[in-house]
PDB file of C-alpha atoms in Angstrom:
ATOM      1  CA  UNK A   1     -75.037   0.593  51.678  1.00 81.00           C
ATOM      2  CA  UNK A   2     -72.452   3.072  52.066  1.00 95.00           C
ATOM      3  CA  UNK A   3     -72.812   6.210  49.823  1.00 97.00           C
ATOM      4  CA  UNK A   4     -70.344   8.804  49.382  1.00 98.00           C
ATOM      5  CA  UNK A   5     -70.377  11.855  46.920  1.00 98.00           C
ATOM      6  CA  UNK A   6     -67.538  13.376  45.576  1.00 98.00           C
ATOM      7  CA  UNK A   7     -68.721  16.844  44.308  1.00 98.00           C
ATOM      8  CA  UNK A   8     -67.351  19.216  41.990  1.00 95.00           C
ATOM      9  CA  UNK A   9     -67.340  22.001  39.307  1.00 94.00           C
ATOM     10  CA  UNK A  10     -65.624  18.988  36.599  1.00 96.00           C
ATOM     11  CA  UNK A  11     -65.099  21.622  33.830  1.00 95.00           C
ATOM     12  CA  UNK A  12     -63.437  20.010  32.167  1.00 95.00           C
ATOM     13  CA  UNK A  13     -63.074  16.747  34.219  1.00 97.00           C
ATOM     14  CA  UNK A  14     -59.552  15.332  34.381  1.00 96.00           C
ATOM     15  CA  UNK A  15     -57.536  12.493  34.852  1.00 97.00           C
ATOM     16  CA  UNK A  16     -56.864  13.591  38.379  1.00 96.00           C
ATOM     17  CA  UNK A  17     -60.720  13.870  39.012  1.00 97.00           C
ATOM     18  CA  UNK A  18     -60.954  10.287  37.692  1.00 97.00           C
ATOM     19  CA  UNK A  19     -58.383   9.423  39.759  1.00 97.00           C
ATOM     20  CA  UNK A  20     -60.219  10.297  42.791  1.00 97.00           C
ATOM     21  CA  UNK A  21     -63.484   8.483  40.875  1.00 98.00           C
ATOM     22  CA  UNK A  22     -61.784   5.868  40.745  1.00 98.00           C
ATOM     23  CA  UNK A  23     -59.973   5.196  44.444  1.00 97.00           C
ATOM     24  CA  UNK A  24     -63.280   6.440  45.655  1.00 98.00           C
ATOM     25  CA  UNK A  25     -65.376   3.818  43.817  1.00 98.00           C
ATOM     26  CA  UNK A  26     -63.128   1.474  45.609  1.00 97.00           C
ATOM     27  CA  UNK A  27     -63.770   2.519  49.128  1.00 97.00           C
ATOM     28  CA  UNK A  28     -67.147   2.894  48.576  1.00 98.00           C
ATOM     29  CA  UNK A  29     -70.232   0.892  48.128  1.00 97.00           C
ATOM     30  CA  UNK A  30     -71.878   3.583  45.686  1.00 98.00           C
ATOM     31  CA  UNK A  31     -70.129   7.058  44.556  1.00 98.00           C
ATOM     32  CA  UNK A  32     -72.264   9.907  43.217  1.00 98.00           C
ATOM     33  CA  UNK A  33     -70.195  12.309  41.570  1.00 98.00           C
ATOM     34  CA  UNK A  34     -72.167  15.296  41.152  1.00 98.00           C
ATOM     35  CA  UNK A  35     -71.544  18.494  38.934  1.00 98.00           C
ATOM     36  CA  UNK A  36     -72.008  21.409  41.595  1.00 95.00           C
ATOM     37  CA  UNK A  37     -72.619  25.373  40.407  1.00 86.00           C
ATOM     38  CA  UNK A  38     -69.931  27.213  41.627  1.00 76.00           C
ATOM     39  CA  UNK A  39     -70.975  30.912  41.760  1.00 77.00           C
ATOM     40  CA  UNK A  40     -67.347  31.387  41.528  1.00 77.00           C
ATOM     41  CA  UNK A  41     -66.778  29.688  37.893  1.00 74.00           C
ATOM     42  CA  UNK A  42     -68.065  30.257  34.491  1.00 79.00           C
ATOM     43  CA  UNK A  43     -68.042  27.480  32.852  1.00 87.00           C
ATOM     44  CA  UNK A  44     -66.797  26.596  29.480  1.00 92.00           C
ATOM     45  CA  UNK A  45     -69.448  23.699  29.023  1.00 95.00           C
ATOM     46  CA  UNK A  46     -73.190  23.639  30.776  1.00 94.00           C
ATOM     47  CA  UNK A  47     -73.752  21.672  33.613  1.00 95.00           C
ATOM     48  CA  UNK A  48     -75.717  19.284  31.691  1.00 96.00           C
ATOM     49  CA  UNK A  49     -72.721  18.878  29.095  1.00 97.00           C
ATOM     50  CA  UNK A  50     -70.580  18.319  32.341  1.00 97.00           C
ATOM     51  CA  UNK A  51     -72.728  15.638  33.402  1.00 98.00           C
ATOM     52  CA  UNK A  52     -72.703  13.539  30.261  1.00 98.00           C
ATOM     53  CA  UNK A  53     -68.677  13.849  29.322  1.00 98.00           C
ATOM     54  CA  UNK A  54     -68.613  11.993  33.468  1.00 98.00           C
ATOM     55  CA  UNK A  55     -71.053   9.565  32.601  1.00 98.00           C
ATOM     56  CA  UNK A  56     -68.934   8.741  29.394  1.00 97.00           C
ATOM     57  CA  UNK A  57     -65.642   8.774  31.428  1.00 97.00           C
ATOM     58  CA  UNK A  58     -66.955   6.601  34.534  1.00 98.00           C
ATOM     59  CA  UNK A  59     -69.545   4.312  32.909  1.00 97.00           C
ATOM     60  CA  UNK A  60     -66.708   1.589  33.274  1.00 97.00           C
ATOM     61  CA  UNK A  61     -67.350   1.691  37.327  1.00 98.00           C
ATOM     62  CA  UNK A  62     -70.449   0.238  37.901  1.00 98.00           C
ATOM     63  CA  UNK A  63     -70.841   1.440  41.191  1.00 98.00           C
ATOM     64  CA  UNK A  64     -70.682   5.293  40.283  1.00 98.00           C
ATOM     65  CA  UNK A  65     -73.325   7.900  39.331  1.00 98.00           C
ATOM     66  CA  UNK A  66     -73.224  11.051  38.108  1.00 98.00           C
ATOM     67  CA  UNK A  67     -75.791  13.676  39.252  1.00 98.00           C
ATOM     68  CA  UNK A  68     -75.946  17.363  39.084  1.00 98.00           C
ATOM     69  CA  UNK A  69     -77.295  19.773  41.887  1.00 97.00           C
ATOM     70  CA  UNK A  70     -77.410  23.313  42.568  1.00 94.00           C
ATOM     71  CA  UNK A  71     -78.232  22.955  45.736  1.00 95.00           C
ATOM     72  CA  UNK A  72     -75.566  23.272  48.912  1.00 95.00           C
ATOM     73  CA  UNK A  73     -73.951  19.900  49.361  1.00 97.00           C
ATOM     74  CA  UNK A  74     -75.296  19.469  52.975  1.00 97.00           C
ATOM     75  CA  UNK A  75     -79.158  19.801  51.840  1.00 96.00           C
ATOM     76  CA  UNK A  76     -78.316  17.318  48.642  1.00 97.00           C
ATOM     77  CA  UNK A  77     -76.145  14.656  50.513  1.00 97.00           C
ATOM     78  CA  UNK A  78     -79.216  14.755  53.201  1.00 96.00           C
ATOM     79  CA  UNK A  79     -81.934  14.016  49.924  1.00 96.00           C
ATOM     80  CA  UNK A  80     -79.804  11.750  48.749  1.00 97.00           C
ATOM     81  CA  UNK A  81     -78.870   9.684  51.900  1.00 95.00           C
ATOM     82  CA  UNK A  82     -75.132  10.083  52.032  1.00 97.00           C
ATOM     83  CA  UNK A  83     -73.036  10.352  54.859  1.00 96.00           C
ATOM     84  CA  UNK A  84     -69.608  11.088  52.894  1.00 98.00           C
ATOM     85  CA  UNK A  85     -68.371  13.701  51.188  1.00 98.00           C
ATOM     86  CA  UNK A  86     -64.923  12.727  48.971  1.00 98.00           C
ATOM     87  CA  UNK A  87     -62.837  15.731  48.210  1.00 97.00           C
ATOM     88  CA  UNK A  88     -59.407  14.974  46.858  1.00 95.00           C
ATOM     89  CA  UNK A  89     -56.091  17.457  47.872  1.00 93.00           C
ATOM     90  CA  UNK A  90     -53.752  18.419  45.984  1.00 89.00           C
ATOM     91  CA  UNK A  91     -51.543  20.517  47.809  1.00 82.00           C
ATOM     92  CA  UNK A  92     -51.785  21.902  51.209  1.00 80.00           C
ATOM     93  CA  UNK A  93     -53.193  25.275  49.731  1.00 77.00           C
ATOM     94  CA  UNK A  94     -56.555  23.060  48.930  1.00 84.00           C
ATOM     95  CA  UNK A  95     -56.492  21.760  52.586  1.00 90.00           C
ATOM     96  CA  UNK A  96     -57.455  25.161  54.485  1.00 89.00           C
ATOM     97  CA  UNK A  97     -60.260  26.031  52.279  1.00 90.00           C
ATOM     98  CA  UNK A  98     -61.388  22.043  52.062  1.00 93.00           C
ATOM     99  CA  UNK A  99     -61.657  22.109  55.983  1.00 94.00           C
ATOM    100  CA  UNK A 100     -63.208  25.328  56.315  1.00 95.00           C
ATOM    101  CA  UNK A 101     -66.317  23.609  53.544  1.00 95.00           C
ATOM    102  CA  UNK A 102     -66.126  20.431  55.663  1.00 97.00           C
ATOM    103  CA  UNK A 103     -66.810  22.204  58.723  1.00 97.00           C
ATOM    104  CA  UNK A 104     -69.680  24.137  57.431  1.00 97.00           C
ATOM    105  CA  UNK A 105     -71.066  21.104  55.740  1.00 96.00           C
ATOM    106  CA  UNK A 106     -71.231  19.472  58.865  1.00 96.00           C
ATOM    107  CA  UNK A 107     -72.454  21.800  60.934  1.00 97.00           C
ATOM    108  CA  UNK A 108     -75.903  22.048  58.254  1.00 97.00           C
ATOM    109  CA  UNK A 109     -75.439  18.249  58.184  1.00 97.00           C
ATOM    110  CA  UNK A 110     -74.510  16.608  61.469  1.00 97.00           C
ATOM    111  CA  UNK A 111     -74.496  13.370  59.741  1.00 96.00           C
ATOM    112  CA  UNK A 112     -72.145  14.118  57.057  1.00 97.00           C
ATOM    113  CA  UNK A 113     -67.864  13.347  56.976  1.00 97.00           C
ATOM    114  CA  UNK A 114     -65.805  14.419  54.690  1.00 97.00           C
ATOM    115  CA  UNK A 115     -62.856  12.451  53.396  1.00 97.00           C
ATOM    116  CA  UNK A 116     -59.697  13.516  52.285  1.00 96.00           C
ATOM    117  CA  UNK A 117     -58.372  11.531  49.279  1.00 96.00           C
ATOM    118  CA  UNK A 118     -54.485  12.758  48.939  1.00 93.00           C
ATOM    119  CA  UNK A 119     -53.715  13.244  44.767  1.00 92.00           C
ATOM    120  CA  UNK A 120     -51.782  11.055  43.137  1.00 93.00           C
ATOM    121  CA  UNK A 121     -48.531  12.529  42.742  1.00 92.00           C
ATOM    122  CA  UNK A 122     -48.430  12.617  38.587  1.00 92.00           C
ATOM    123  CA  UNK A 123     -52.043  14.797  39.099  1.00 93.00           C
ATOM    124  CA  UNK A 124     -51.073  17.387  42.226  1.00 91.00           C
ATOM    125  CA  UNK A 125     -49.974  20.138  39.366  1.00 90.00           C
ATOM    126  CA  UNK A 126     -53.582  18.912  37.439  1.00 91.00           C
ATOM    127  CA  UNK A 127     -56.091  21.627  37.484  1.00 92.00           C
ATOM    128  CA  UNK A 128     -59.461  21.841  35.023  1.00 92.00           C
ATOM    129  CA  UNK A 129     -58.135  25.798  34.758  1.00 91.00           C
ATOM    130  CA  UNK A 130     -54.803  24.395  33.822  1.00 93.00           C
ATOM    131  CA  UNK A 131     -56.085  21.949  31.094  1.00 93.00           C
ATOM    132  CA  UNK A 132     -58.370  24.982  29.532  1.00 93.00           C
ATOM    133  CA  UNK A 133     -55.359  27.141  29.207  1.00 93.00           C
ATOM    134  CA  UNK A 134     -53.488  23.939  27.763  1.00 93.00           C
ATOM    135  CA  UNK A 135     -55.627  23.312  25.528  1.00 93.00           C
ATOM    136  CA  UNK A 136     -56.349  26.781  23.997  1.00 91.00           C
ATOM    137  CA  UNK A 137     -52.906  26.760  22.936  1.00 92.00           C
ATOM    138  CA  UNK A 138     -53.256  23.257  21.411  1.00 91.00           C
ATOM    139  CA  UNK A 139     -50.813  21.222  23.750  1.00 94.00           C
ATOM    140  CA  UNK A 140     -51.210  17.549  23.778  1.00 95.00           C
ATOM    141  CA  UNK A 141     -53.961  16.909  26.131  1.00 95.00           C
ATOM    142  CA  UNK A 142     -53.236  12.767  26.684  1.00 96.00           C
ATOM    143  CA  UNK A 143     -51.878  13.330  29.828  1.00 95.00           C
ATOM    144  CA  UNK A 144     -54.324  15.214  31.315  1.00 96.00           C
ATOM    145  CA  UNK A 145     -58.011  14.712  30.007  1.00 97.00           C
ATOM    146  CA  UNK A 146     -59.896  11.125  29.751  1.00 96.00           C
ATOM    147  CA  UNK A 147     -59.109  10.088  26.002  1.00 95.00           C
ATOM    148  CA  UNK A 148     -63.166  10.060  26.006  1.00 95.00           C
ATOM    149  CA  UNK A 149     -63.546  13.394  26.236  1.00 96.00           C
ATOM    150  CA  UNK A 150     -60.305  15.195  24.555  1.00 96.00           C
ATOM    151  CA  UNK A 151     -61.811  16.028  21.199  1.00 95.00           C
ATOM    152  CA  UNK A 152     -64.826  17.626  23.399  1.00 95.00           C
ATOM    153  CA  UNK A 153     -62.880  20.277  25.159  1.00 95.00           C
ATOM    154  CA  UNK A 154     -60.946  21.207  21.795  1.00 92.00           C
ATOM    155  CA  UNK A 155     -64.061  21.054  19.764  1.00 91.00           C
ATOM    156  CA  UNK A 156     -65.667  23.969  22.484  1.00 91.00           C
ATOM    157  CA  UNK A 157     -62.654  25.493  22.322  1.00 85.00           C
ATOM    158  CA  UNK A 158     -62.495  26.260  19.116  1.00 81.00           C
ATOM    159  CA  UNK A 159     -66.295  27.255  18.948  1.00 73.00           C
ATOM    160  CA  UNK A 160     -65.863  29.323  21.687  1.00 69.00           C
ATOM    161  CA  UNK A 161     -62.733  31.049  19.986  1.00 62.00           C
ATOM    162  CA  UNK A 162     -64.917  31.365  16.647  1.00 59.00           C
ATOM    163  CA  UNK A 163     -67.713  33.086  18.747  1.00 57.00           C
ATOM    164  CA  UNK A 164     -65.294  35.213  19.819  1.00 53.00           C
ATOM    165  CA  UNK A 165     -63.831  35.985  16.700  1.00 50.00           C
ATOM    166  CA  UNK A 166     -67.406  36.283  15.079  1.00 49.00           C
ATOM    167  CA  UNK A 167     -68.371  38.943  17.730  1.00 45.00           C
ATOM    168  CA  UNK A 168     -65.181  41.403  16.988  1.00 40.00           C
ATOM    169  CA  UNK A 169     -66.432  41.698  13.671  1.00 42.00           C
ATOM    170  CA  UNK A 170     -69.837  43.072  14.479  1.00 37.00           C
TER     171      UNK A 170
END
């Protein structure tokens, strides 16, 4: 059985994440799609919220899973006995950092590949930074977020902007 993860931050995930989900599931006998800490990111939802908006927005592939690790992908694709990694480009700007990961997952993981899954055109704009920002100024998010999840991400928006609003006050 061929395995393949496609890891990522997914906060929020996006139609051009599901995009990838969803060519991946094809080429693939099993995906795991795994919510990875990124020391990088703060996150507007927990990893565990991240996990359960993907397992609402894939649970019509039966062939994909949705894990979260904060472990480095070469240790976690090793526990979990996968020998792919999906990552999907957007532009060339993601290539050069995308190869420099792949190359360093490698060389802690002999075993592992990593496979380049080109965006879709309509999604090479299509950032989870891009929808936030979207949605905090309440554009239509249809075109960008699974329909599954939109009313999430405004929902913790708008908390998020009351907690912020709460904590001027004080």
């Amino acid at each position: 059985m061929k395995t393949a993860i496609y890891p990522g931050s997914f906060d929020p995930v996006t139609l051009g994440h599901l995009n990838i989900i969803k060519r991946a599931a094809q080429c693939f006998d099993r995906v795991i799609v795994c919510v990875m800490v990124n020391s990088k990111k703060h996150g507007l939802f927990t990893p565990e919220e991240r996990v359960e908006l993907l397992e609402r927005c894939t649970a019509r592939f039966p062939n994909v899973e949705v894990d979260f690790s904060d472990e480095l992908l070469a240790a976690y694709a090793k526990r979990r006995k996968a020998h792919v990694v999906v990552k999907g480009l957007r532009a060339v700007s993601d290539f050069e950092q995308e190869v420099q990961m792949a190359v360093i997952n490698r060389k802690l993981n002999p075993r592992l590949e990593t496979m380049f899954l080109a965006s879709s055109a309509k999604y090479t704009y299509l950032s989870s930074t891009v929808v936030k920002e979207l949605a905090r100024y309440h554009a239509n998010l249809d075109e960008f977020l699974p329909r599954e999840i939109i009313e999430d991400v405004k929902n913790k928006l708008e908390l998020r902007s009351d907690d912020c609003d709460g904590s001027r006050q004080h």
